């Protein structure tokens, strides 16, 4: 299959040319095909959420296990009522505060949503993104677009159109490319089907922000720990996602001790003939010995750290780095999401120094 890779700018959406492209992308979805599209978090791999054959195609294109449910993307709040018959008050409050935006909520699904889309579950994850290209595309596609992140299963989520092309060229009909994603980590997922809201995946909408609206939220116990015998409630969180090909270690402790430990590892691994990489913050990156250095952004700007993380993991793959070391981050605010993704990429390999 030939994949059309089309560049489209948010500020030019009103032009005839852009309308034509969005129309074509929408038609592909209505005919059961697949289109990758930008969102404010990461790029999504879209198919018609109400078409079971399209859902199957998404799993096949990604090489994703079919028990891992997809998020249904909508372009207005009204659409939610068409796919669930129960919207709890907690959800209404969150919708008022955070939709459109990087928050996904879990609802009981109704019969409109095929089980192929929800990986066999009787609940459905729903998200109303705030990216204008995404919204125009979802509307043109009929209003319900199932979309996992547009990476091959097991690779870091794509934050640029080029990342999508790298993974899915030849497997999908079209890529809508509007440049670098603003947030860079996947949406926060909250389960509202039980008595107490539970965060299944941390993201840009933080625990603190959710608590302010809801009064009380809990974290799925697997977010920052590997707990023997406890399965994460979001099926996708159990896979070793976001994993670079080499071995990543998170080094945690006082600044000086972290630098010393990483430098010692760089020397040792280089002696063994391996390629080594370091993920460091702007403030500290110059302190590391010569190897593949990646400046992830300032420690004072965690949004930048979040935005840069996946691209760096991909670069390490391209540069065939064998061993990678990264500084650690505080787990409050968006740091919780950063650490959750880093821990997964590292297979929970953490050294305390
Ligand atoms: O930011 C995002 O959410 C991106 C963009 C494209 O919108 N999408 C995304 O989708 O990250 P994906 O498929 O890569 O991750 C969806 C996660 C998986 O861990 C999946 O198991 C979980 O959501 N999930 C989906 N439906 C669920 C459900 N009904 N119950 C529990 N977890 C669910
Ligand atoms: Mg994903």
PDB file of N, CA and C in Angstrom, residues 222-278:
ATOM      1  N   UNK A 222      -0.038   0.286  39.759  1.00  0.00           N
ATOM      2  CA  UNK A 222       1.096  -0.102  38.903  1.00  0.00           C
ATOM      3  C   UNK A 222       1.758   1.095  38.216  1.00  0.00           C
ATOM      4  N   UNK A 223       1.255   2.311  38.461  1.00  0.00           N
ATOM      5  CA  UNK A 223       1.770   3.467  37.707  1.00  0.00           C
ATOM      6  C   UNK A 223       3.281   3.685  37.902  1.00  0.00           C
ATOM      7  N   UNK A 224       3.736   3.609  39.152  1.00  0.00           N
ATOM      8  CA  UNK A 224       5.169   3.833  39.372  1.00  0.00           C
ATOM      9  C   UNK A 224       5.882   2.623  39.975  1.00  0.00           C
ATOM     10  N   UNK A 225       5.140   1.543  40.196  1.00  0.00           N
ATOM     11  CA  UNK A 225       5.764   0.352  40.794  1.00  0.00           C
ATOM     12  C   UNK A 225       5.489  -0.862  39.935  1.00  0.00           C
ATOM     13  N   UNK A 226       6.347  -1.863  40.086  1.00  0.00           N
ATOM     14  CA  UNK A 226       5.974  -3.159  39.537  1.00  0.00           C
ATOM     15  C   UNK A 226       5.498  -3.980  40.720  1.00  0.00           C
ATOM     16  N   UNK A 227       4.210  -4.232  40.802  1.00  0.00           N
ATOM     17  CA  UNK A 227       3.708  -4.978  41.939  1.00  0.00           C
ATOM     18  C   UNK A 227       3.408  -6.389  41.466  1.00  0.00           C
ATOM     19  N   UNK A 228       4.089  -7.338  42.071  1.00  0.00           N
ATOM     20  CA  UNK A 228       3.879  -8.742  41.718  1.00  0.00           C
ATOM     21  C   UNK A 228       2.395  -9.080  41.788  1.00  0.00           C
ATOM     22  N   UNK A 229       1.880  -9.685  40.756  1.00  0.00           N
ATOM     23  CA  UNK A 229       0.508 -10.195  40.819  1.00  0.00           C
ATOM     24  C   UNK A 229      -0.579  -9.157  40.589  1.00  0.00           C
ATOM     25  N   UNK A 230      -0.236  -7.862  40.556  1.00  0.00           N
ATOM     26  CA  UNK A 230      -1.276  -6.859  40.280  1.00  0.00           C
ATOM     27  C   UNK A 230      -1.198  -6.459  38.808  1.00  0.00           C
ATOM     28  N   UNK A 231      -2.331  -6.607  38.130  1.00  0.00           N
ATOM     29  CA  UNK A 231      -2.360  -6.214  36.718  1.00  0.00           C
ATOM     30  C   UNK A 231      -2.853  -4.779  36.607  1.00  0.00           C
ATOM     31  N   UNK A 232      -2.230  -3.965  35.750  1.00  0.00           N
ATOM     32  CA  UNK A 232      -2.770  -2.624  35.551  1.00  0.00           C
ATOM     33  C   UNK A 232      -4.161  -2.707  34.933  1.00  0.00           C
ATOM     34  N   UNK A 233      -5.046  -1.771  35.293  1.00  0.00           N
ATOM     35  CA  UNK A 233      -6.413  -1.851  34.776  1.00  0.00           C
ATOM     36  C   UNK A 233      -6.502  -1.424  33.307  1.00  0.00           C
ATOM     37  N   UNK A 234      -5.602  -0.562  32.865  1.00  0.00           N
ATOM     38  CA  UNK A 234      -5.535  -0.260  31.435  1.00  0.00           C
ATOM     39  C   UNK A 234      -4.689  -1.358  30.799  1.00  0.00           C
ATOM     40  N   UNK A 235      -5.301  -2.241  30.007  1.00  0.00           N
ATOM     41  CA  UNK A 235      -4.555  -3.398  29.506  1.00  0.00           C
ATOM     42  C   UNK A 235      -3.232  -3.024  28.837  1.00  0.00           C
ATOM     43  N   UNK A 236      -3.209  -1.866  28.153  1.00  0.00           N
ATOM     44  CA  UNK A 236      -2.001  -1.481  27.427  1.00  0.00           C
ATOM     45  C   UNK A 236      -0.829  -1.184  28.335  1.00  0.00           C
ATOM     46  N   UNK A 237      -1.096  -0.858  29.608  1.00  0.00           N
ATOM     47  CA  UNK A 237      -0.019  -0.466  30.502  1.00  0.00           C
ATOM     48  C   UNK A 237       0.809  -1.679  30.951  1.00  0.00           C
ATOM     49  N   UNK A 238       0.326  -2.897  30.646  1.00  0.00           N
ATOM     50  CA  UNK A 238       1.098  -4.047  31.087  1.00  0.00           C
ATOM     51  C   UNK A 238       2.237  -4.380  30.128  1.00  0.00           C
ATOM     52  N   UNK A 239       2.169  -3.856  28.916  1.00  0.00           N
ATOM     53  CA  UNK A 239       3.222  -4.176  27.967  1.00  0.00           C
ATOM     54  C   UNK A 239       4.444  -3.318  28.192  1.00  0.00           C
ATOM     55  N   UNK A 240       5.629  -3.877  27.856  1.00  0.00           N
ATOM     56  CA  UNK A 240       6.834  -3.076  27.977  1.00  0.00           C
ATOM     57  C   UNK A 240       6.908  -2.152  26.771  1.00  0.00           C
ATOM     58  N   UNK A 241       6.151  -1.093  26.876  1.00  0.00           N
ATOM     59  CA  UNK A 241       6.020  -0.083  25.828  1.00  0.00           C
ATOM     60  C   UNK A 241       7.260   0.768  25.724  1.00  0.00           C
ATOM     61  N   UNK A 242       7.231   1.709  24.831  1.00  0.00           N
ATOM     62  CA  UNK A 242       8.147   2.847  24.835  1.00  0.00           C
ATOM     63  C   UNK A 242       9.599   2.418  24.954  1.00  0.00           C
ATOM     64  N   UNK A 243       9.868   1.171  24.621  1.00  0.00           N
ATOM     65  CA  UNK A 243      11.186   0.660  24.963  1.00  0.00           C
ATOM     66  C   UNK A 243      12.195   0.916  23.859  1.00  0.00           C
ATOM     67  N   UNK A 244      13.315   1.539  24.202  1.00  0.00           N
ATOM     68  CA  UNK A 244      14.396   1.647  23.231  1.00  0.00           C
ATOM     69  C   UNK A 244      15.058   0.273  23.053  1.00  0.00           C
ATOM     70  N   UNK A 245      15.830   0.127  21.979  1.00  0.00           N
ATOM     71  CA  UNK A 245      16.448  -1.190  21.722  1.00  0.00           C
ATOM     72  C   UNK A 245      17.554  -1.493  22.722  1.00  0.00           C
ATOM     73  N   UNK A 246      18.316  -0.441  23.131  1.00  0.00           N
ATOM     74  CA  UNK A 246      19.381  -0.657  24.114  1.00  0.00           C
ATOM     75  C   UNK A 246      18.824  -0.734  25.525  1.00  0.00           C
ATOM     76  N   UNK A 247      19.747  -0.798  26.503  1.00  0.00           N
ATOM     77  CA  UNK A 247      19.309  -0.938  27.896  1.00  0.00           C
ATOM     78  C   UNK A 247      19.380   0.419  28.603  1.00  0.00           C
ATOM     79  N   UNK A 248      18.226   0.857  29.096  1.00  0.00           N
ATOM     80  CA  UNK A 248      18.147   2.160  29.765  1.00  0.00           C
ATOM     81  C   UNK A 248      18.117   1.978  31.281  1.00  0.00           C
ATOM     82  N   UNK A 249      18.916   2.788  31.993  1.00  0.00           N
ATOM     83  CA  UNK A 249      18.911   2.763  33.457  1.00  0.00           C
ATOM     84  C   UNK A 249      18.618   4.171  33.976  1.00  0.00           C
ATOM     85  N   UNK A 250      17.719   4.255  34.957  1.00  0.00           N
ATOM     86  CA  UNK A 250      17.430   5.538  35.595  1.00  0.00           C
ATOM     87  C   UNK A 250      18.327   5.657  36.819  1.00  0.00           C
ATOM     88  N   UNK A 251      19.052   6.780  36.942  1.00  0.00           N
ATOM     89  CA  UNK A 251      19.942   6.944  38.085  1.00  0.00           C
ATOM     90  C   UNK A 251      19.378   8.052  38.975  1.00  0.00           C
ATOM     91  N   UNK A 252      19.148   7.692  40.230  1.00  0.00           N
ATOM     92  CA  UNK A 252      18.435   8.592  41.131  1.00  0.00           C
ATOM     93  C   UNK A 252      19.268   8.867  42.378  1.00  0.00           C
ATOM     94  N   UNK A 253      19.258  10.115  42.853  1.00  0.00           N
ATOM     95  CA  UNK A 253      20.026  10.472  44.049  1.00  0.00           C
ATOM     96  C   UNK A 253      20.465  11.916  43.992  1.00  0.00           C
ATOM     97  N   UNK A 254      21.393  12.295  44.863  1.00  0.00           N
ATOM     98  CA  UNK A 254      21.926  13.666  44.859  1.00  0.00           C
ATOM     99  C   UNK A 254      22.649  13.937  43.541  1.00  0.00           C
ATOM    100  N   UNK A 255      22.585  15.183  43.065  1.00  0.00           N
ATOM    101  CA  UNK A 255      23.185  15.557  41.769  1.00  0.00           C
ATOM    102  C   UNK A 255      24.597  15.010  41.576  1.00  0.00           C
ATOM    103  N   UNK A 256      25.467  15.329  42.562  1.00  0.00           N
ATOM    104  CA  UNK A 256      26.888  14.968  42.427  1.00  0.00           C
ATOM    105  C   UNK A 256      27.065  13.460  42.285  1.00  0.00           C
ATOM    106  N   UNK A 257      26.324  12.728  43.109  1.00  0.00           N
ATOM    107  CA  UNK A 257      26.448  11.270  43.106  1.00  0.00           C
ATOM    108  C   UNK A 257      25.937  10.681  41.787  1.00  0.00           C
ATOM    109  N   UNK A 258      24.873  11.267  41.253  1.00  0.00           N
ATOM    110  CA  UNK A 258      24.321  10.785  39.985  1.00  0.00           C
ATOM    111  C   UNK A 258      25.347  10.999  38.873  1.00  0.00           C
ATOM    112  N   UNK A 259      25.919  12.214  38.831  1.00  0.00           N
ATOM    113  CA  UNK A 259      26.919  12.509  37.793  1.00  0.00           C
ATOM    114  C   UNK A 259      28.093  11.542  37.902  1.00  0.00           C
ATOM    115  N   UNK A 260      28.571  11.334  39.107  1.00  0.00           N
ATOM    116  CA  UNK A 260      29.736  10.459  39.303  1.00  0.00           C
ATOM    117  C   UNK A 260      29.419   9.030  38.853  1.00  0.00           C
ATOM    118  N   UNK A 261      28.245   8.547  39.220  1.00  0.00           N
ATOM    119  CA  UNK A 261      27.878   7.174  38.862  1.00  0.00           C
ATOM    120  C   UNK A 261      27.783   7.022  37.341  1.00  0.00           C
ATOM    121  N   UNK A 262      27.101   7.988  36.712  1.00  0.00           N
ATOM    122  CA  UNK A 262      26.919   7.886  35.260  1.00  0.00           C
ATOM    123  C   UNK A 262      28.278   7.954  34.551  1.00  0.00           C
ATOM    124  N   UNK A 263      29.148   8.855  35.000  1.00  0.00           N
ATOM    125  CA  UNK A 263      30.462   8.964  34.356  1.00  0.00           C
ATOM    126  C   UNK A 263      31.270   7.672  34.490  1.00  0.00           C
ATOM    127  N   UNK A 264      31.146   7.043  35.647  1.00  0.00           N
ATOM    128  CA  UNK A 264      31.841   5.767  35.862  1.00  0.00           C
ATOM    129  C   UNK A 264      31.308   4.702  34.890  1.00  0.00           C
ATOM    130  N   UNK A 265      29.977   4.682  34.723  1.00  0.00           N
ATOM    131  CA  UNK A 265      29.376   3.711  33.799  1.00  0.00           C
ATOM    132  C   UNK A 265      29.801   3.986  32.356  1.00  0.00           C
ATOM    133  N   UNK A 266      29.867   5.281  31.992  1.00  0.00           N
ATOM    134  CA  UNK A 266      30.269   5.628  30.621  1.00  0.00           C
ATOM    135  C   UNK A 266      31.664   5.062  30.344  1.00  0.00           C
ATOM    136  N   UNK A 267      32.587   5.300  31.305  1.00  0.00           N
ATOM    137  CA  UNK A 267      33.964   4.801  31.117  1.00  0.00           C
ATOM    138  C   UNK A 267      33.972   3.285  30.985  1.00  0.00           C
ATOM    139  N   UNK A 268      33.240   2.619  31.878  1.00  0.00           N
ATOM    140  CA  UNK A 268      33.247   1.160  31.899  1.00  0.00           C
ATOM    141  C   UNK A 268      32.659   0.578  30.614  1.00  0.00           C
ATOM    142  N   UNK A 269      31.528   1.086  30.203  1.00  0.00           N
ATOM    143  CA  UNK A 269      30.863   0.541  29.013  1.00  0.00           C
ATOM    144  C   UNK A 269      31.676   0.818  27.762  1.00  0.00           C
ATOM    145  N   UNK A 270      32.315   1.993  27.717  1.00  0.00           N
ATOM    146  CA  UNK A 270      33.124   2.308  26.535  1.00  0.00           C
ATOM    147  C   UNK A 270      34.315   1.354  26.443  1.00  0.00           C
ATOM    148  N   UNK A 271      34.894   1.029  27.602  1.00  0.00           N
ATOM    149  CA  UNK A 271      36.006   0.063  27.625  1.00  0.00           C
ATOM    150  C   UNK A 271      35.570  -1.289  27.078  1.00  0.00           C
ATOM    151  N   UNK A 272      34.307  -1.622  27.339  1.00  0.00           N
ATOM    152  CA  UNK A 272      33.776  -2.900  26.841  1.00  0.00           C
ATOM    153  C   UNK A 272      33.482  -2.831  25.339  1.00  0.00           C
ATOM    154  N   UNK A 273      33.666  -1.633  24.753  1.00  0.00           N
ATOM    155  CA  UNK A 273      33.431  -1.486  23.314  1.00  0.00           C
ATOM    156  C   UNK A 273      31.982  -1.168  22.968  1.00  0.00           C
ATOM    157  N   UNK A 274      31.199  -0.729  23.969  1.00  0.00           N
ATOM    158  CA  UNK A 274      29.781  -0.446  23.716  1.00  0.00           C
ATOM    159  C   UNK A 274      29.564   1.029  23.408  1.00  0.00           C
ATOM    160  N   UNK A 275      28.430   1.299  22.730  1.00  0.00           N
ATOM    161  CA  UNK A 275      28.014   2.688  22.525  1.00  0.00           C
ATOM    162  C   UNK A 275      27.137   3.102  23.690  1.00  0.00           C
ATOM    163  N   UNK A 276      27.451   4.277  24.258  1.00  0.00           N
ATOM    164  CA  UNK A 276      26.758   4.716  25.463  1.00  0.00           C
ATOM    165  C   UNK A 276      26.065   6.048  25.201  1.00  0.00           C
ATOM    166  N   UNK A 277      24.896   6.260  25.834  1.00  0.00           N
ATOM    167  CA  UNK A 277      24.189   7.523  25.722  1.00  0.00           C
ATOM    168  C   UNK A 277      23.724   8.003  27.090  1.00  0.00           C
ATOM    169  N   UNK A 278      23.586   9.320  27.204  1.00  0.00           N
ATOM    170  CA  UNK A 278      23.076   9.900  28.453  1.00  0.00           C
ATOM    171  C   UNK A 278      21.932  10.848  28.146  1.00  0.00           C
TER     172      UNK A 278
END
